[in-house]
Amino acid sequence: MKIGYIRVSTDLQDNSVITQREMIENFGKMNGFQIDEYFIDFGISGKSVLKREKYLELMDLVEQGKIETIVTTSLSRWSRNTLDLLKSIEVLKKQKIDFRVIKEQVSLNSPMGEFFVSILGSIYTLERQLCSERTKDVIQNKKHSGKIYSRTPFGYNSIDGSLVENTKEQKLLRKMNSLRTKGESYLYISRFLNRNEHKTKTGKVFTKDNVRILLKTDRDSIGLSSINSTNI
């Protein structure tokens, strides 16, 4: 099988999933093959593989000899931990997997490619550690200042650094939650929203993944009240 691997670090990065999938699909077409299946880890950090269910499932299939090709958009999507990266590379080499990384334009088909992958892995590990420290400082400062320290969530607008309810989006969230409570699927809800010409926060059409992410987001964890089930 030819597999596309996608990872996003937060459940809110639905657009990133779509972008990565398009990049992988186009890469396959340009190189004369079609992706058979996509393995997607939602809301999972790249610093460890322990909680990445789809990654672990994929590596299990690799060791069973069921995978031929793996394509991912960037090495940082595959792993941001040098040790995990090197361990996975050894497994992929042993099983003769055609591992393609689009952004860095590297593969495991040559000693130089393998060396380049290991160097990039070390760089990404350092970058992640430095970025983590900077992010902690910024978030801590914003918390103390009472400012927003994440992207503006659906249902709200950001005005002068504070969250203000978006009436239309709040109604839409209640409707989505109501439909889901009645047993409707994420696909059904996305089609309902598109049929009524509703758009995402970025002005795009809804997908079942958009809906799933919105309804599964713990709004209390980001400082927002939970969605109630009132109909509109």
PDB file of C-alpha atoms in Angstrom:
ATOM      1  CA  MET A   1       0.000   0.000   0.000  1.00  0.00           C
ATOM      2  CA  LYS A   2       0.983   3.591  -0.610  1.00  0.00           C
ATOM      3  CA  ILE A   3       0.226   5.710   2.450  1.00  0.00           C
ATOM      4  CA  GLY A   4      -0.029   9.426   3.134  1.00  0.00           C
ATOM      5  CA  TYR A   5       0.793  10.389   6.728  1.00  0.00           C
ATOM      6  CA  ILE A   6      -0.645  13.605   8.202  1.00  0.00           C
ATOM      7  CA  ARG A   7      -0.258  15.094  11.675  1.00  0.00           C
ATOM      8  CA  VAL A   8      -1.618  18.279  13.225  1.00  0.00           C
ATOM      9  CA  SER A   9      -0.632  19.392  16.703  1.00  0.00           C
ATOM     10  CA  THR A  10      -4.045  20.760  17.732  1.00  0.00           C
ATOM     11  CA  ASP A  11      -7.645  19.782  16.960  1.00  0.00           C
ATOM     12  CA  LEU A  12      -8.252  23.296  15.630  1.00  0.00           C
ATOM     13  CA  GLN A  13      -5.869  22.878  12.683  1.00  0.00           C
ATOM     14  CA  ASP A  14      -8.482  21.454  10.327  1.00  0.00           C
ATOM     15  CA  ASN A  15      -7.226  23.553   7.411  1.00  0.00           C
ATOM     16  CA  SER A  16      -3.756  22.087   7.858  1.00  0.00           C
ATOM     17  CA  VAL A  17      -5.162  18.579   7.379  1.00  0.00           C
ATOM     18  CA  ILE A  18      -6.775  19.589   4.097  1.00  0.00           C
ATOM     19  CA  THR A  19      -3.599  21.333   2.911  1.00  0.00           C
ATOM     20  CA  GLN A  20      -1.346  18.391   3.778  1.00  0.00           C
ATOM     21  CA  ARG A  21      -3.686  15.941   2.062  1.00  0.00           C
ATOM     22  CA  GLU A  22      -3.750  18.030  -1.130  1.00  0.00           C
ATOM     23  CA  MET A  23       0.063  18.285  -1.132  1.00  0.00           C
ATOM     24  CA  ILE A  24       0.465  14.522  -0.731  1.00  0.00           C
ATOM     25  CA  GLU A  25      -2.175  13.746  -3.365  1.00  0.00           C
ATOM     26  CA  ASN A  26      -0.557  16.114  -5.876  1.00  0.00           C
ATOM     27  CA  PHE A  27       2.906  14.707  -5.104  1.00  0.00           C
ATOM     28  CA  GLY A  28       1.634  11.218  -5.873  1.00  0.00           C
ATOM     29  CA  LYS A  29       0.133  12.314  -9.177  1.00  0.00           C
ATOM     30  CA  MET A  30       3.374  14.049 -10.185  1.00  0.00           C
ATOM     31  CA  ASN A  31       5.328  10.879  -9.434  1.00  0.00           C
ATOM     32  CA  GLY A  32       2.921   8.490 -11.160  1.00  0.00           C
ATOM     33  CA  PHE A  33       1.176   6.839  -8.230  1.00  0.00           C
ATOM     34  CA  GLN A  34      -1.986   7.177  -6.171  1.00  0.00           C
ATOM     35  CA  ILE A  35      -2.285   7.203  -2.378  1.00  0.00           C
ATOM     36  CA  ASP A  36      -4.290   4.205  -1.144  1.00  0.00           C
ATOM     37  CA  GLU A  37      -4.993   5.453   2.364  1.00  0.00           C
ATOM     38  CA  TYR A  38      -4.319   8.398   4.687  1.00  0.00           C
ATOM     39  CA  PHE A  39      -3.263   8.005   8.312  1.00  0.00           C
ATOM     40  CA  ILE A  40      -4.109  11.176  10.274  1.00  0.00           C
ATOM     41  CA  ASP A  41      -3.160  12.018  13.853  1.00  0.00           C
ATOM     42  CA  PHE A  42      -5.365  14.850  15.138  1.00  0.00           C
ATOM     43  CA  GLY A  43      -4.276  17.144  17.974  1.00  0.00           C
ATOM     44  CA  ILE A  44      -1.048  15.269  18.672  1.00  0.00           C
ATOM     45  CA  SER A  45       2.387  16.773  19.288  1.00  0.00           C
ATOM     46  CA  GLY A  46       5.327  15.537  17.250  1.00  0.00           C
ATOM     47  CA  LYS A  47       7.701  15.415  20.230  1.00  0.00           C
ATOM     48  CA  SER A  48       6.756  11.812  21.076  1.00  0.00           C
ATOM     49  CA  VAL A  49       5.177   8.880  19.217  1.00  0.00           C
ATOM     50  CA  LEU A  50       3.610   7.282  22.307  1.00  0.00           C
ATOM     51  CA  LYS A  51       0.166   8.918  21.904  1.00  0.00           C
ATOM     52  CA  ARG A  52       0.078   8.970  18.121  1.00  0.00           C
ATOM     53  CA  GLU A  53      -2.362   6.139  17.429  1.00  0.00           C
ATOM     54  CA  LYS A  54      -2.339   6.322  13.629  1.00  0.00           C
ATOM     55  CA  TYR A  55       1.456   6.585  13.518  1.00  0.00           C
ATOM     56  CA  LEU A  56       1.777   3.477  15.708  1.00  0.00           C
ATOM     57  CA  GLU A  57      -0.809   1.665  13.597  1.00  0.00           C
ATOM     58  CA  LEU A  58       1.117   2.596  10.454  1.00  0.00           C
ATOM     59  CA  MET A  59       4.454   1.413  11.879  1.00  0.00           C
ATOM     60  CA  ASP A  60       2.818  -1.869  12.867  1.00  0.00           C
ATOM     61  CA  LEU A  61       1.718  -2.366   9.252  1.00  0.00           C
ATOM     62  CA  VAL A  62       5.244  -1.488   8.113  1.00  0.00           C
ATOM     63  CA  GLU A  63       6.707  -4.254  10.299  1.00  0.00           C
ATOM     64  CA  GLN A  64       4.125  -6.666   8.876  1.00  0.00           C
ATOM     65  CA  GLY A  65       5.425  -5.893   5.385  1.00  0.00           C
ATOM     66  CA  LYS A  66       2.112  -4.430   4.204  1.00  0.00           C
ATOM     67  CA  ILE A  67       3.390  -0.952   3.278  1.00  0.00           C
ATOM     68  CA  GLU A  68       5.300  -0.032   0.133  1.00  0.00           C
ATOM     69  CA  THR A  69       5.458   3.769   0.195  1.00  0.00           C
ATOM     70  CA  ILE A  70       4.940   6.476   2.837  1.00  0.00           C
ATOM     71  CA  VAL A  71       4.590  10.141   1.869  1.00  0.00           C
ATOM     72  CA  THR A  72       4.491  13.007   4.354  1.00  0.00           C
ATOM     73  CA  THR A  73       4.640  16.758   3.758  1.00  0.00           C
ATOM     74  CA  SER A  74       7.498  17.561   6.137  1.00  0.00           C
ATOM     75  CA  LEU A  75       9.919  15.698   8.361  1.00  0.00           C
ATOM     76  CA  SER A  76       8.557  17.688  11.309  1.00  0.00           C
ATOM     77  CA  ARG A  77       5.137  16.110  10.657  1.00  0.00           C
ATOM     78  CA  TRP A  78       6.679  12.668  10.905  1.00  0.00           C
ATOM     79  CA  SER A  79       8.710  13.362  14.048  1.00  0.00           C
ATOM     80  CA  ARG A  80      10.203  16.226  16.054  1.00  0.00           C
ATOM     81  CA  ASN A  81      12.166  13.912  18.303  1.00  0.00           C
ATOM     82  CA  THR A  82      15.572  12.807  17.004  1.00  0.00           C
ATOM     83  CA  LEU A  83      15.596   9.467  18.828  1.00  0.00           C
ATOM     84  CA  ASP A  84      12.103   8.532  17.619  1.00  0.00           C
ATOM     85  CA  LEU A  85      13.027   9.623  14.107  1.00  0.00           C
ATOM     86  CA  LEU A  86      16.178   7.500  13.973  1.00  0.00           C
ATOM     87  CA  LYS A  87      14.346   4.457  15.367  1.00  0.00           C
ATOM     88  CA  SER A  88      11.620   4.789  12.742  1.00  0.00           C
ATOM     89  CA  ILE A  89      14.203   5.243   9.975  1.00  0.00           C
ATOM     90  CA  GLU A  90      15.861   1.957  10.943  1.00  0.00           C
ATOM     91  CA  VAL A  91      12.503   0.161  10.714  1.00  0.00           C
ATOM     92  CA  LEU A  92      11.660   1.769   7.370  1.00  0.00           C
ATOM     93  CA  LYS A  93      15.081   0.844   5.951  1.00  0.00           C
ATOM     94  CA  LYS A  94      14.791  -2.746   7.169  1.00  0.00           C
ATOM     95  CA  GLN A  95      11.416  -3.129   5.450  1.00  0.00           C
ATOM     96  CA  LYS A  96      12.686  -1.332   2.306  1.00  0.00           C
ATOM     97  CA  ILE A  97       9.982   1.352   2.528  1.00  0.00           C
ATOM     98  CA  ASP A  98      10.014   4.117  -0.058  1.00  0.00           C
ATOM     99  CA  PHE A  99       9.799   7.030   2.414  1.00  0.00           C
ATOM    100  CA  ARG A 100       9.205  10.418   0.751  1.00  0.00           C
ATOM    101  CA  VAL A 101       9.320  13.846   2.436  1.00  0.00           C
ATOM    102  CA  ILE A 102       7.883  16.543   0.183  1.00  0.00           C
ATOM    103  CA  LYS A 103       9.088  19.798   1.744  1.00  0.00           C
ATOM    104  CA  GLU A 104      12.705  18.759   2.314  1.00  0.00           C
ATOM    105  CA  GLN A 105      12.771  16.714  -0.921  1.00  0.00           C
ATOM    106  CA  VAL A 106      14.541  13.746   0.682  1.00  0.00           C
ATOM    107  CA  SER A 107      14.059   9.989   0.666  1.00  0.00           C
ATOM    108  CA  LEU A 108      15.784   6.940   2.123  1.00  0.00           C
ATOM    109  CA  ASN A 109      16.894   5.651  -1.252  1.00  0.00           C
ATOM    110  CA  SER A 110      20.490   6.826  -0.788  1.00  0.00           C
ATOM    111  CA  PRO A 111      23.081   7.130   2.028  1.00  0.00           C
ATOM    112  CA  MET A 112      23.086  10.914   1.554  1.00  0.00           C
ATOM    113  CA  GLY A 113      19.309  11.045   1.902  1.00  0.00           C
ATOM    114  CA  GLU A 114      19.458   9.017   5.105  1.00  0.00           C
ATOM    115  CA  PHE A 115      22.194  11.284   6.496  1.00  0.00           C
ATOM    116  CA  PHE A 116      20.245  14.398   5.568  1.00  0.00           C
ATOM    117  CA  VAL A 117      17.140  13.058   7.321  1.00  0.00           C
ATOM    118  CA  SER A 118      19.079  12.478  10.552  1.00  0.00           C
ATOM    119  CA  ILE A 119      20.581  15.991  10.429  1.00  0.00           C
ATOM    120  CA  LEU A 120      17.180  17.571   9.847  1.00  0.00           C
ATOM    121  CA  GLY A 121      15.764  15.544  12.724  1.00  0.00           C
ATOM    122  CA  SER A 122      18.350  17.016  15.086  1.00  0.00           C
ATOM    123  CA  ILE A 123      17.600  20.521  13.842  1.00  0.00           C
ATOM    124  CA  TYR A 124      13.847  20.068  14.337  1.00  0.00           C
ATOM    125  CA  THR A 125      14.409  18.784  17.872  1.00  0.00           C
ATOM    126  CA  LEU A 126      16.419  21.887  18.742  1.00  0.00           C
ATOM    127  CA  GLU A 127      13.877  24.140  17.014  1.00  0.00           C
ATOM    128  CA  ARG A 128      11.009  22.532  18.955  1.00  0.00           C
ATOM    129  CA  GLN A 129      12.784  23.014  22.283  1.00  0.00           C
ATOM    130  CA  LEU A 130      13.618  26.674  21.589  1.00  0.00           C
ATOM    131  CA  CYS A 131      10.135  27.393  20.252  1.00  0.00           C
ATOM    132  CA  SER A 132       8.564  25.746  23.283  1.00  0.00           C
ATOM    133  CA  GLU A 133      10.512  28.005  25.616  1.00  0.00           C
ATOM    134  CA  ARG A 134       9.572  31.134  23.658  1.00  0.00           C
ATOM    135  CA  THR A 135       5.912  30.116  23.494  1.00  0.00           C
ATOM    136  CA  LYS A 136       5.743  29.490  27.243  1.00  0.00           C
ATOM    137  CA  ASP A 137       7.116  32.973  27.910  1.00  0.00           C
ATOM    138  CA  VAL A 138       4.631  34.637  25.548  1.00  0.00           C
ATOM    139  CA  ILE A 139       1.632  32.692  26.888  1.00  0.00           C
ATOM    140  CA  GLN A 140       2.590  33.380  30.481  1.00  0.00           C
ATOM    141  CA  ASN A 141       2.845  37.085  29.731  1.00  0.00           C
ATOM    142  CA  LYS A 142      -0.539  37.139  27.987  1.00  0.00           C
ATOM    143  CA  LYS A 143      -2.169  35.213  30.825  1.00  0.00           C
ATOM    144  CA  HIS A 144      -0.924  37.768  33.321  1.00  0.00           C
ATOM    145  CA  SER A 145      -2.194  40.543  31.051  1.00  0.00           C
ATOM    146  CA  GLY A 146      -5.600  38.909  30.536  1.00  0.00           C
ATOM    147  CA  LYS A 147      -5.062  38.673  26.755  1.00  0.00           C
ATOM    148  CA  ILE A 148      -6.009  35.959  24.258  1.00  0.00           C
ATOM    149  CA  TYR A 149      -3.167  33.481  23.916  1.00  0.00           C
ATOM    150  CA  SER A 150      -4.503  31.222  21.123  1.00  0.00           C
ATOM    151  CA  ARG A 151      -6.311  31.546  17.804  1.00  0.00           C
ATOM    152  CA  THR A 152      -9.775  33.066  17.941  1.00  0.00           C
ATOM    153  CA  PRO A 153     -12.161  30.098  18.271  1.00  0.00           C
ATOM    154  CA  PHE A 154     -15.304  29.621  16.217  1.00  0.00           C
ATOM    155  CA  GLY A 155     -18.179  31.396  17.966  1.00  0.00           C
ATOM    156  CA  TYR A 156     -16.130  34.393  19.018  1.00  0.00           C
ATOM    157  CA  ASN A 157     -14.470  37.520  17.649  1.00  0.00           C
ATOM    158  CA  SER A 158     -11.262  39.025  18.928  1.00  0.00           C
ATOM    159  CA  ILE A 159     -11.635  42.704  19.777  1.00  0.00           C
ATOM    160  CA  ASP A 160      -8.684  44.548  21.295  1.00  0.00           C
ATOM    161  CA  GLY A 161      -7.221  41.282  22.552  1.00  0.00           C
ATOM    162  CA  SER A 162     -10.437  40.095  24.232  1.00  0.00           C
ATOM    163  CA  LEU A 163     -13.016  37.511  23.134  1.00  0.00           C
ATOM    164  CA  VAL A 164     -16.499  38.726  22.275  1.00  0.00           C
ATOM    165  CA  GLU A 165     -19.304  36.306  21.344  1.00  0.00           C
ATOM    166  CA  ASN A 166     -20.210  36.121  17.664  1.00  0.00           C
ATOM    167  CA  THR A 167     -24.008  35.771  17.786  1.00  0.00           C
ATOM    168  CA  LYS A 168     -24.360  34.060  14.406  1.00  0.00           C
ATOM    169  CA  GLU A 169     -21.589  31.536  15.072  1.00  0.00           C
ATOM    170  CA  GLN A 170     -22.914  30.832  18.580  1.00  0.00           C
ATOM    171  CA  LYS A 171     -26.315  29.950  17.096  1.00  0.00           C
ATOM    172  CA  LEU A 172     -24.611  27.750  14.545  1.00  0.00           C
ATOM    173  CA  LEU A 173     -22.696  25.896  17.261  1.00  0.00           C
ATOM    174  CA  ARG A 174     -25.935  25.264  19.154  1.00  0.00           C
ATOM    175  CA  LYS A 175     -27.582  23.940  16.002  1.00  0.00           C
ATOM    176  CA  MET A 176     -24.649  21.638  15.248  1.00  0.00           C
ATOM    177  CA  ASN A 177     -24.686  20.330  18.801  1.00  0.00           C
ATOM    178  CA  SER A 178     -28.459  19.799  18.630  1.00  0.00           C
ATOM    179  CA  LEU A 179     -28.193  17.798  15.385  1.00  0.00           C
ATOM    180  CA  ARG A 180     -25.394  15.677  16.825  1.00  0.00           C
ATOM    181  CA  THR A 181     -27.417  15.016  19.993  1.00  0.00           C
ATOM    182  CA  LYS A 182     -30.243  13.748  17.769  1.00  0.00           C
ATOM    183  CA  GLY A 183     -27.836  11.204  16.291  1.00  0.00           C
ATOM    184  CA  GLU A 184     -26.941  12.893  13.012  1.00  0.00           C
ATOM    185  CA  SER A 185     -23.492  12.122  11.574  1.00  0.00           C
ATOM    186  CA  TYR A 186     -20.704  14.661  11.129  1.00  0.00           C
ATOM    187  CA  LEU A 187     -21.104  14.294   7.363  1.00  0.00           C
ATOM    188  CA  TYR A 188     -24.843  15.021   7.567  1.00  0.00           C
ATOM    189  CA  ILE A 189     -24.202  18.129   9.686  1.00  0.00           C
ATOM    190  CA  SER A 190     -21.514  19.422   7.300  1.00  0.00           C
ATOM    191  CA  ARG A 191     -23.863  18.992   4.348  1.00  0.00           C
ATOM    192  CA  PHE A 192     -26.621  20.791   6.265  1.00  0.00           C
ATOM    193  CA  LEU A 193     -24.293  23.724   6.948  1.00  0.00           C
ATOM    194  CA  ASN A 194     -23.102  23.942   3.342  1.00  0.00           C
ATOM    195  CA  ARG A 195     -26.639  23.620   2.004  1.00  0.00           C
ATOM    196  CA  ASN A 196     -27.545  26.667   4.074  1.00  0.00           C
ATOM    197  CA  GLU A 197     -24.420  28.510   2.855  1.00  0.00           C
ATOM    198  CA  HIS A 198     -22.642  28.704   6.210  1.00  0.00           C
ATOM    199  CA  LYS A 199     -18.855  29.069   6.222  1.00  0.00           C
ATOM    200  CA  THR A 200     -15.969  28.185   8.547  1.00  0.00           C
ATOM    201  CA  LYS A 201     -13.998  30.837  10.445  1.00  0.00           C
ATOM    202  CA  THR A 202     -11.692  31.125   7.423  1.00  0.00           C
ATOM    203  CA  GLY A 203     -14.550  31.401   4.922  1.00  0.00           C
ATOM    204  CA  LYS A 204     -14.345  27.833   3.579  1.00  0.00           C
ATOM    205  CA  VAL A 205     -17.019  25.173   3.209  1.00  0.00           C
ATOM    206  CA  PHE A 206     -17.553  22.774   6.094  1.00  0.00           C
ATOM    207  CA  THR A 207     -16.300  19.193   6.023  1.00  0.00           C
ATOM    208  CA  LYS A 208     -17.126  16.355   8.390  1.00  0.00           C
ATOM    209  CA  ASP A 209     -13.689  16.877   9.953  1.00  0.00           C
ATOM    210  CA  ASN A 210     -14.449  20.582  10.582  1.00  0.00           C
ATOM    211  CA  VAL A 211     -17.652  19.618  12.358  1.00  0.00           C
ATOM    212  CA  ARG A 212     -16.023  16.849  14.381  1.00  0.00           C
ATOM    213  CA  ILE A 213     -13.270  19.179  15.584  1.00  0.00           C
ATOM    214  CA  LEU A 214     -15.712  21.951  16.556  1.00  0.00           C
ATOM    215  CA  LEU A 215     -17.997  19.636  18.498  1.00  0.00           C
ATOM    216  CA  LYS A 216     -15.209  17.741  20.249  1.00  0.00           C
ATOM    217  CA  THR A 217     -13.251  20.822  21.337  1.00  0.00           C
ATOM    218  CA  ASP A 218     -13.309  21.183  25.119  1.00  0.00           C
ATOM    219  CA  ARG A 219     -14.318  24.832  25.256  1.00  0.00           C
ATOM    220  CA  ASP A 220     -13.802  24.998  29.018  1.00  0.00           C
ATOM    221  CA  SER A 221     -10.140  24.113  28.486  1.00  0.00           C
ATOM    222  CA  ILE A 222      -9.672  27.221  26.359  1.00  0.00           C
ATOM    223  CA  GLY A 223     -11.519  29.475  28.764  1.00  0.00           C
ATOM    224  CA  LEU A 224     -14.928  29.347  27.069  1.00  0.00           C
ATOM    225  CA  SER A 225     -18.299  28.167  28.250  1.00  0.00           C
ATOM    226  CA  SER A 226     -19.507  24.817  26.946  1.00  0.00           C
ATOM    227  CA  ILE A 227     -21.928  24.666  24.038  1.00  0.00           C
ATOM    228  CA  ASN A 228     -25.510  24.214  25.171  1.00  0.00           C
ATOM    229  CA  SER A 229     -28.039  22.178  23.213  1.00  0.00           C
ATOM    230  CA  THR A 230     -30.657  24.874  22.622  1.00  0.00           C
ATOM    231  CA  ASN A 231     -32.254  24.666  19.180  1.00  0.00           C
ATOM    232  CA  ILE A 232     -32.332  27.598  16.813  1.00  0.00           C
TER     233      ILE A 232
END
